[in-house]
Short mmCIF file of C-alpha atoms in Angstrom, two decimals:
data_model
loop_
_atom_site.label_atom_id
_atom_site.label_comp_id
_atom_site.label_asym_id
_atom_site.label_seq_id
_atom_site.Cartn_x
_atom_site.Cartn_y
_atom_site.Cartn_z
CA MET A 1 3.92 -30.18 76.48
CA LEU A 2 1.34 -32.82 74.35
CA ASP A 3 1.91 -36.23 74.58
CA ALA A 4 -0.22 -39.21 72.74
CA ASP A 5 -2.50 -39.42 75.70
CA PHE A 6 -3.80 -35.68 74.73
CA PHE A 7 -4.38 -36.89 71.20
CA ARG A 8 -6.34 -39.98 72.45
CA ARG A 9 -8.36 -37.53 74.04
CA TRP A 10 -8.78 -34.77 71.34
CA MET A 11 -9.99 -37.69 69.25
CA THR A 12 -12.30 -38.99 71.83
CA ALA A 13 -13.99 -35.54 72.56
CA ALA A 14 -14.05 -34.78 68.93
CA ALA A 15 -15.90 -38.14 68.20
CA ALA A 16 -18.02 -37.08 71.63
CA ALA A 17 -18.92 -33.90 70.09
CA VAL A 18 -19.76 -35.30 66.45
CA ASP A 19 -22.18 -37.46 68.30
CA ARG A 20 -24.21 -34.81 70.29
CA GLU A 21 -24.17 -32.78 67.16
CA ALA A 22 -25.08 -35.38 64.47
CA GLU A 23 -28.64 -34.30 64.16
CA ARG A 24 -27.38 -30.45 63.67
CA LEU A 25 -24.85 -31.56 61.40
CA THR A 26 -27.10 -33.43 59.37
CA ALA A 27 -29.90 -30.97 59.11
CA LEU A 28 -27.28 -27.94 57.87
CA ASP A 29 -26.17 -30.62 55.49
CA SER A 30 -30.21 -31.24 54.16
CA ALA A 31 -29.97 -27.63 53.50
CA ILE A 32 -27.38 -27.57 51.00
CA GLY A 33 -25.95 -30.94 50.99
CA ASP A 34 -26.80 -34.32 50.81
CA ALA A 35 -28.02 -34.89 54.70
CA ASP A 36 -25.22 -37.53 55.52
CA HIS A 37 -22.69 -35.38 56.94
CA GLY A 38 -23.77 -35.93 60.66
CA SER A 39 -23.91 -39.67 60.59
CA ASN A 40 -21.21 -40.00 58.16
CA LEU A 41 -18.87 -38.25 60.75
CA GLN A 42 -20.54 -39.80 63.86
CA ARG A 43 -19.40 -43.74 61.87
CA GLY A 44 -16.02 -42.21 60.77
CA PHE A 45 -15.07 -41.12 64.77
CA ALA A 46 -16.52 -43.87 66.06
CA ALA A 47 -14.26 -46.20 63.77
CA VAL A 48 -11.44 -43.69 64.92
CA THR A 49 -11.88 -43.91 68.57
CA ALA A 50 -12.37 -47.87 68.01
CA VAL A 51 -8.79 -48.43 66.23
CA LEU A 52 -7.14 -45.96 69.01
CA GLU A 53 -8.39 -48.47 71.59
CA LYS A 54 -7.39 -51.51 69.58
CA ASP A 55 -3.64 -50.31 68.07
CA ALA A 56 -2.79 -48.20 71.22
CA PRO A 57 -0.38 -45.92 68.96
CA GLN A 58 2.29 -44.57 71.39
CA THR A 59 3.29 -40.99 70.03
CA PRO A 60 1.31 -37.84 68.60
CA GLY A 61 2.16 -38.04 65.30
CA ALA A 62 1.21 -41.89 65.46
CA VAL A 63 -2.36 -41.17 66.91
CA LEU A 64 -3.00 -38.69 64.35
CA THR A 65 -1.96 -40.76 61.53
CA LEU A 66 -4.08 -44.02 62.34
CA ALA A 67 -7.00 -41.76 62.96
CA GLY A 68 -6.80 -40.02 59.76
CA ARG A 69 -6.50 -43.59 57.67
CA GLN A 70 -9.51 -44.88 59.25
CA LEU A 71 -11.60 -41.74 58.44
CA ILE A 72 -10.58 -42.15 54.92
CA SER A 73 -11.28 -45.78 55.05
CA THR A 74 -14.53 -45.59 56.88
CA VAL A 75 -16.55 -42.21 56.00
CA GLY A 76 -18.18 -43.08 52.75
CA GLY A 77 -18.38 -39.13 51.78
CA ALA A 78 -15.87 -36.26 50.89
CA SER A 79 -15.74 -35.53 54.38
CA GLY A 80 -13.62 -38.98 54.81
CA PRO A 81 -10.53 -38.36 52.39
CA LEU A 82 -10.91 -34.57 53.77
CA TYR A 83 -10.70 -35.07 57.33
CA GLY A 84 -8.54 -37.83 56.98
CA THR A 85 -5.73 -36.09 54.98
CA LEU A 86 -6.14 -33.28 57.61
CA LEU A 87 -5.20 -36.01 60.42
CA ARG A 88 -2.66 -37.88 58.54
CA ARG A 89 -0.75 -35.12 57.28
CA THR A 90 -0.84 -33.14 60.45
CA GLY A 91 0.33 -36.77 61.97
CA LYS A 92 3.60 -37.14 59.42
CA ALA A 93 4.14 -33.24 60.42
CA LEU A 94 4.56 -34.46 64.21
CA GLY A 95 7.29 -37.22 63.13
CA GLU A 96 7.88 -39.62 66.11
CA ALA A 97 8.06 -37.56 68.96
CA ALA A 98 6.79 -39.10 72.22
CA GLU A 99 5.74 -35.10 73.20
CA VAL A 100 5.65 -31.76 71.16
CA ASP A 101 4.65 -28.43 72.35
CA GLU A 102 2.02 -26.16 71.04
CA GLU A 103 3.80 -24.44 68.67
CA GLN A 104 4.92 -27.55 67.28
CA PHE A 105 1.30 -28.73 66.65
CA ALA A 106 0.09 -25.33 65.61
CA VAL A 107 2.86 -25.76 62.47
CA ALA A 108 2.26 -29.11 61.83
CA LEU A 109 -2.03 -28.82 61.59
CA ARG A 110 -1.05 -25.58 59.16
CA THR A 111 0.44 -28.34 57.18
CA GLY A 112 -2.61 -30.33 57.35
CA VAL A 113 -4.66 -27.56 56.62
CA ASP A 114 -3.01 -26.94 53.62
CA ALA A 115 -3.00 -30.56 52.29
CA VAL A 116 -6.88 -30.17 52.90
CA MET A 117 -7.04 -27.26 50.63
CA ALA A 118 -4.33 -29.07 48.19
CA LEU A 119 -6.42 -32.09 47.87
CA GLY A 120 -10.13 -30.30 47.60
CA GLY A 121 -9.00 -27.40 45.75
CA ALA A 122 -11.14 -25.07 48.25
CA ALA A 123 -9.44 -21.55 49.41
CA PRO A 124 -10.62 -19.58 52.39
CA GLY A 125 -14.22 -17.67 51.80
CA ASP A 126 -15.38 -21.03 49.19
CA LYS A 127 -17.83 -21.92 52.15
CA THR A 128 -16.03 -25.23 53.25
CA MET A 129 -14.24 -26.27 55.99
CA VAL A 130 -11.58 -24.39 54.97
CA ASP A 131 -13.04 -21.46 56.63
CA ALA A 132 -13.53 -22.39 60.02
CA LEU A 133 -9.82 -24.06 59.72
CA VAL A 134 -7.44 -21.32 58.63
CA PRO A 135 -8.87 -18.70 61.02
CA ALA A 136 -8.46 -21.50 63.85
CA VAL A 137 -4.74 -22.48 63.02
CA ASP A 138 -3.69 -18.58 62.72
CA ALA A 139 -5.59 -18.33 66.25
CA LEU A 140 -4.00 -21.48 67.56
CA GLY A 141 -0.51 -19.29 68.78
CA GLU A 142 -2.68 -17.37 71.47
CA GLY A 143 -3.86 -21.12 73.00
CA PHE A 144 -6.62 -23.71 71.96
CA GLY A 145 -9.03 -21.31 73.53
CA ALA A 146 -8.50 -18.81 70.77
CA ALA A 147 -8.05 -21.26 68.20
CA ARG A 148 -11.78 -22.38 69.37
CA THR A 149 -13.39 -18.95 69.00
CA ALA A 150 -11.80 -18.09 65.84
CA ALA A 151 -13.01 -21.45 64.58
CA GLU A 152 -16.91 -21.11 65.75
CA GLN A 153 -16.59 -17.66 63.96
CA GLY A 154 -15.34 -18.92 60.84
CA ALA A 155 -18.06 -21.38 60.88
CA GLU A 156 -20.61 -18.64 61.70
CA ALA A 157 -19.24 -16.44 58.64
CA THR A 158 -19.94 -18.90 56.29
CA VAL A 159 -23.86 -18.23 56.77
CA PRO A 160 -23.91 -15.23 53.93
CA LEU A 161 -21.71 -16.76 51.39
CA GLN A 162 -21.91 -18.61 48.02
CA ALA A 163 -20.85 -22.10 48.33
CA ARG A 164 -18.04 -22.49 45.35
CA LYS A 165 -16.87 -25.87 45.94
CA GLY A 166 -18.44 -29.24 46.38
CA ARG A 167 -22.16 -30.41 45.97
CA ALA A 168 -23.37 -27.07 47.51
CA SER A 169 -22.23 -25.17 44.49
CA TYR A 170 -24.26 -26.43 42.18
CA LEU A 171 -26.84 -24.59 44.06
CA GLY A 172 -25.34 -21.60 43.02
CA GLU A 173 -27.12 -18.47 45.52
CA ARG A 174 -29.44 -21.03 46.60
CA SER A 175 -26.67 -21.75 49.02
CA ILE A 176 -26.58 -18.33 50.61
CA GLY A 177 -27.81 -18.05 54.17
CA HIS A 178 -27.11 -21.64 55.34
CA GLN A 179 -24.02 -22.15 57.58
CA ASP A 180 -21.57 -24.79 56.03
CA PRO A 181 -21.97 -28.11 57.55
CA GLY A 182 -18.19 -28.67 56.70
CA ALA A 183 -16.94 -25.48 58.68
CA THR A 184 -19.35 -26.48 61.15
CA SER A 185 -18.05 -29.71 62.40
CA SER A 186 -14.24 -28.43 61.68
CA ALA A 187 -15.17 -25.93 64.39
CA LEU A 188 -16.27 -29.15 66.52
CA LEU A 189 -12.85 -30.36 65.99
CA ILE A 190 -11.12 -27.18 66.93
CA ALA A 191 -13.32 -26.86 70.19
CA ALA A 192 -12.62 -30.48 71.28
CA LEU A 193 -8.87 -29.48 71.47
CA VAL A 194 -10.03 -27.22 74.51
CA GLU A 195 -11.90 -30.20 76.38
CA ALA A 196 -8.84 -32.49 75.60
CA ASP A 197 -6.68 -29.81 77.47
CA ASP A 198 -9.14 -29.45 80.24
CA GLU A 199 -9.04 -33.15 80.91
CA MET B 1 -0.95 -60.13 23.51
CA SER B 2 -0.48 -61.71 27.18
CA ASP B 3 -2.98 -60.41 29.52
CA ALA B 4 0.09 -59.72 32.07
CA SER B 5 1.14 -56.83 29.85
CA LEU B 6 -2.26 -54.93 30.03
CA VAL B 7 -3.17 -51.61 32.15
CA GLY B 8 -5.92 -52.54 34.42
CA ILE B 9 -8.86 -50.15 34.71
CA VAL B 10 -10.95 -49.10 37.85
CA LEU B 11 -14.20 -47.38 37.94
CA VAL B 12 -14.90 -45.29 40.91
CA SER B 13 -18.80 -44.23 41.06
CA HIS B 14 -20.98 -42.93 44.33
CA SER B 15 -23.35 -46.13 43.01
CA ALA B 16 -22.29 -49.59 42.29
CA ARG B 17 -25.15 -49.89 39.51
CA VAL B 18 -23.14 -47.04 37.89
CA ALA B 19 -19.42 -48.41 38.34
CA GLU B 20 -20.95 -52.16 37.18
CA SER B 21 -22.85 -50.97 33.93
CA VAL B 22 -20.12 -48.80 32.60
CA ALA B 23 -17.86 -51.72 33.32
CA GLU B 24 -20.08 -53.61 31.54
CA LEU B 25 -20.73 -51.13 28.35
CA ALA B 26 -17.14 -50.35 28.31
CA GLN B 27 -15.91 -53.93 27.98
CA GLY B 28 -18.84 -55.12 25.66
CA LEU B 29 -18.05 -52.08 23.07
CA VAL B 30 -14.62 -53.30 22.54
CA GLY B 31 -13.97 -56.11 20.61
CA ASP B 32 -11.66 -58.01 23.02
CA GLY B 33 -12.83 -55.90 25.87
CA SER B 34 -12.73 -59.45 27.97
CA ALA B 35 -8.94 -59.22 27.88
CA VAL B 36 -8.74 -55.78 29.64
CA SER B 37 -9.36 -56.34 33.61
CA VAL B 38 -11.80 -53.71 34.49
CA ALA B 39 -13.26 -53.72 38.06
CA ALA B 40 -15.74 -51.98 39.52
CA ALA B 41 -15.71 -49.62 42.82
CA GLY B 42 -19.07 -47.97 43.40
CA GLY B 43 -21.17 -47.16 46.70
CA THR B 44 -20.20 -48.07 50.19
CA THR B 45 -19.44 -51.68 51.49
CA GLY B 46 -22.54 -51.32 53.27
CA GLY B 47 -24.08 -51.34 49.11
CA GLY B 48 -25.58 -47.46 49.80
CA PHE B 49 -24.51 -44.30 47.36
CA GLY B 50 -21.14 -43.02 48.36
CA THR B 51 -17.59 -44.13 48.11
CA SER B 52 -15.61 -47.10 49.79
CA ALA B 53 -11.76 -46.69 50.26
CA GLU B 54 -11.83 -50.42 50.97
CA LEU B 55 -13.64 -51.65 47.58
CA ILE B 56 -11.17 -48.91 45.61
CA ALA B 57 -8.02 -50.36 47.09
CA ALA B 58 -9.30 -54.04 46.47
CA ALA B 59 -10.53 -52.93 42.75
CA ALA B 60 -6.93 -51.82 42.04
CA ALA B 61 -5.31 -54.95 43.78
CA ALA B 62 -7.57 -57.31 41.55
CA VAL B 63 -7.06 -55.63 37.98
CA ASP B 64 -3.32 -54.72 38.63
CA ARG B 65 -1.07 -56.93 36.06
CA GLY B 66 2.18 -55.06 36.63
CA ALA B 67 1.25 -52.41 33.50
CA GLY B 68 -0.16 -50.10 35.59
CA VAL B 69 -3.83 -48.85 37.08
CA ALA B 70 -5.95 -46.44 35.54
CA VAL B 71 -8.81 -45.12 38.20
CA LEU B 72 -11.71 -42.90 36.45
CA ALA B 73 -14.14 -41.49 39.52
CA ASP B 74 -17.21 -39.46 38.99
CA LEU B 75 -18.04 -37.15 41.51
CA GLY B 76 -16.95 -35.42 45.17
CA SER B 77 -15.77 -37.92 47.46
CA ALA B 78 -15.38 -40.40 44.43
CA VAL B 79 -12.29 -38.30 43.19
CA LEU B 80 -11.19 -37.04 46.60
CA THR B 81 -11.28 -40.74 48.25
CA VAL B 82 -8.83 -41.98 45.21
CA LYS B 83 -6.59 -38.83 45.81
CA ALA B 84 -5.87 -39.39 49.37
CA LEU B 85 -5.38 -43.11 48.99
CA LEU B 86 -2.79 -41.89 46.39
CA ALA B 87 -1.41 -39.54 48.66
CA GLU B 88 -1.34 -42.51 51.35
CA GLY B 89 1.56 -44.20 49.41
CA ASP B 90 1.14 -47.78 50.13
CA GLU B 91 -2.90 -48.40 49.59
CA LEU B 92 -3.00 -48.72 46.04
CA PRO B 93 -0.64 -50.77 43.76
CA ASP B 94 2.85 -49.12 42.02
CA ASN B 95 1.84 -47.18 38.91
CA THR B 96 -1.76 -46.28 39.92
CA ARG B 97 -3.02 -43.34 38.41
CA LEU B 98 -6.15 -41.36 38.74
CA VAL B 99 -7.31 -40.05 35.23
CA ASP B 100 -9.03 -36.50 34.56
CA ALA B 101 -11.27 -37.97 32.29
CA PRO B 102 -15.39 -37.85 31.77
CA PHE B 103 -16.50 -41.32 33.26
CA VAL B 104 -18.66 -43.19 30.41
CA GLU B 105 -16.98 -41.67 27.57
CA GLY B 106 -13.50 -42.10 29.62
CA ALA B 107 -13.70 -45.63 31.04
CA VAL B 108 -14.89 -46.48 27.46
CA ALA B 109 -11.72 -45.24 25.68
CA ALA B 110 -9.70 -46.62 28.70
CA VAL B 111 -10.49 -49.92 27.89
CA VAL B 112 -10.14 -49.70 24.15
CA THR B 113 -6.36 -48.19 24.35
CA ALA B 114 -5.66 -51.11 27.15
CA SER B 115 -7.04 -53.67 25.11
CA THR B 116 -4.40 -52.82 22.14
CA GLY B 117 -1.43 -53.33 25.07
CA ALA B 118 -0.83 -49.36 25.28
CA ASP B 119 0.86 -48.45 28.24
CA LEU B 120 -0.78 -46.28 31.09
CA GLY B 121 0.42 -42.61 29.62
CA ALA B 122 -1.48 -43.83 26.62
CA VAL B 123 -4.43 -45.16 27.84
CA GLU B 124 -4.56 -42.23 30.34
CA ALA B 125 -4.34 -39.78 27.09
CA ALA B 126 -7.37 -41.47 25.73
CA ALA B 127 -9.19 -41.22 28.35
CA VAL B 128 -8.53 -37.43 29.14
CA GLU B 129 -9.19 -36.81 25.42
CA ALA B 130 -12.61 -38.13 25.81
CA TYR B 131 -13.45 -34.84 27.23
CA ALA B 132 -12.75 -33.41 23.53
CA TYR B 133 -15.29 -35.26 21.78
CA ARG B 134 -18.37 -32.58 21.89
CA LYS B 135 -22.01 -33.92 21.32
CA VAL B 136 -23.04 -30.76 19.22
#
């Protein structure tokens, strides 16, 4: 079973991963975006870990709802409302249970991913975070490790795609050949589930 | 017409100067534009380019006179942040609406229409209609 502590560890591990990979995310974003993805997420997830420590939410749903709200208010780029919506909707779908099982989490995360697609209007293949998140949710039934692999493969598979959403889409064919920064950070977020589970 | 009945307008841009200038322009182009509450929410709280949920929420609260708030946004994260705040439910005043309109032309149309005491639906319709003003 997954409790509030598990989800706190998930957010802490995600913050550490974003810190570790911030330069790489920003480098990817400077190729096809505005070179702020790493620093934006660093600021956002640092604020998430701080507010989780301060408010100490007691349920899985409350942890993710608070984290999502914090991302929306602190990131300052499109990744704020998108990741914020992902976590907040996932959190709301988990309700007020003190513990949830992996299957309940998988169902809730799919609700979150659907909300991200509705908000940004992106579908799989558009070279966005959706390209890592959808395969990850599809694989979540086989465990966190399988979800991580699927997300990483999904992110790598964005390299040959032409961007159809966001600022990168203005580049047209010139967006081809670069890995999408949002799909890359989404893979980090999913990989952080494995770390949270190992602790 | 009392100020209390007018729709408020919020202009959200990646740039503080763009948001402020468009607000100034729109109010300047309307005879009694100063009667309409228009607030700019541009850039990040740190003064950089980007979007601040905090500035948007503060701007919406500042222009809310009870007749509704029309929000116009420029690009990407400005639009997404407003949508995410609306989905949140309790971050923006009741009867706040993201209006799908060109930023400058839509802002002028919205302020002109709001100054007549029109309701939120009419303000929105006027701003959306600005897409139809072809230039060539």
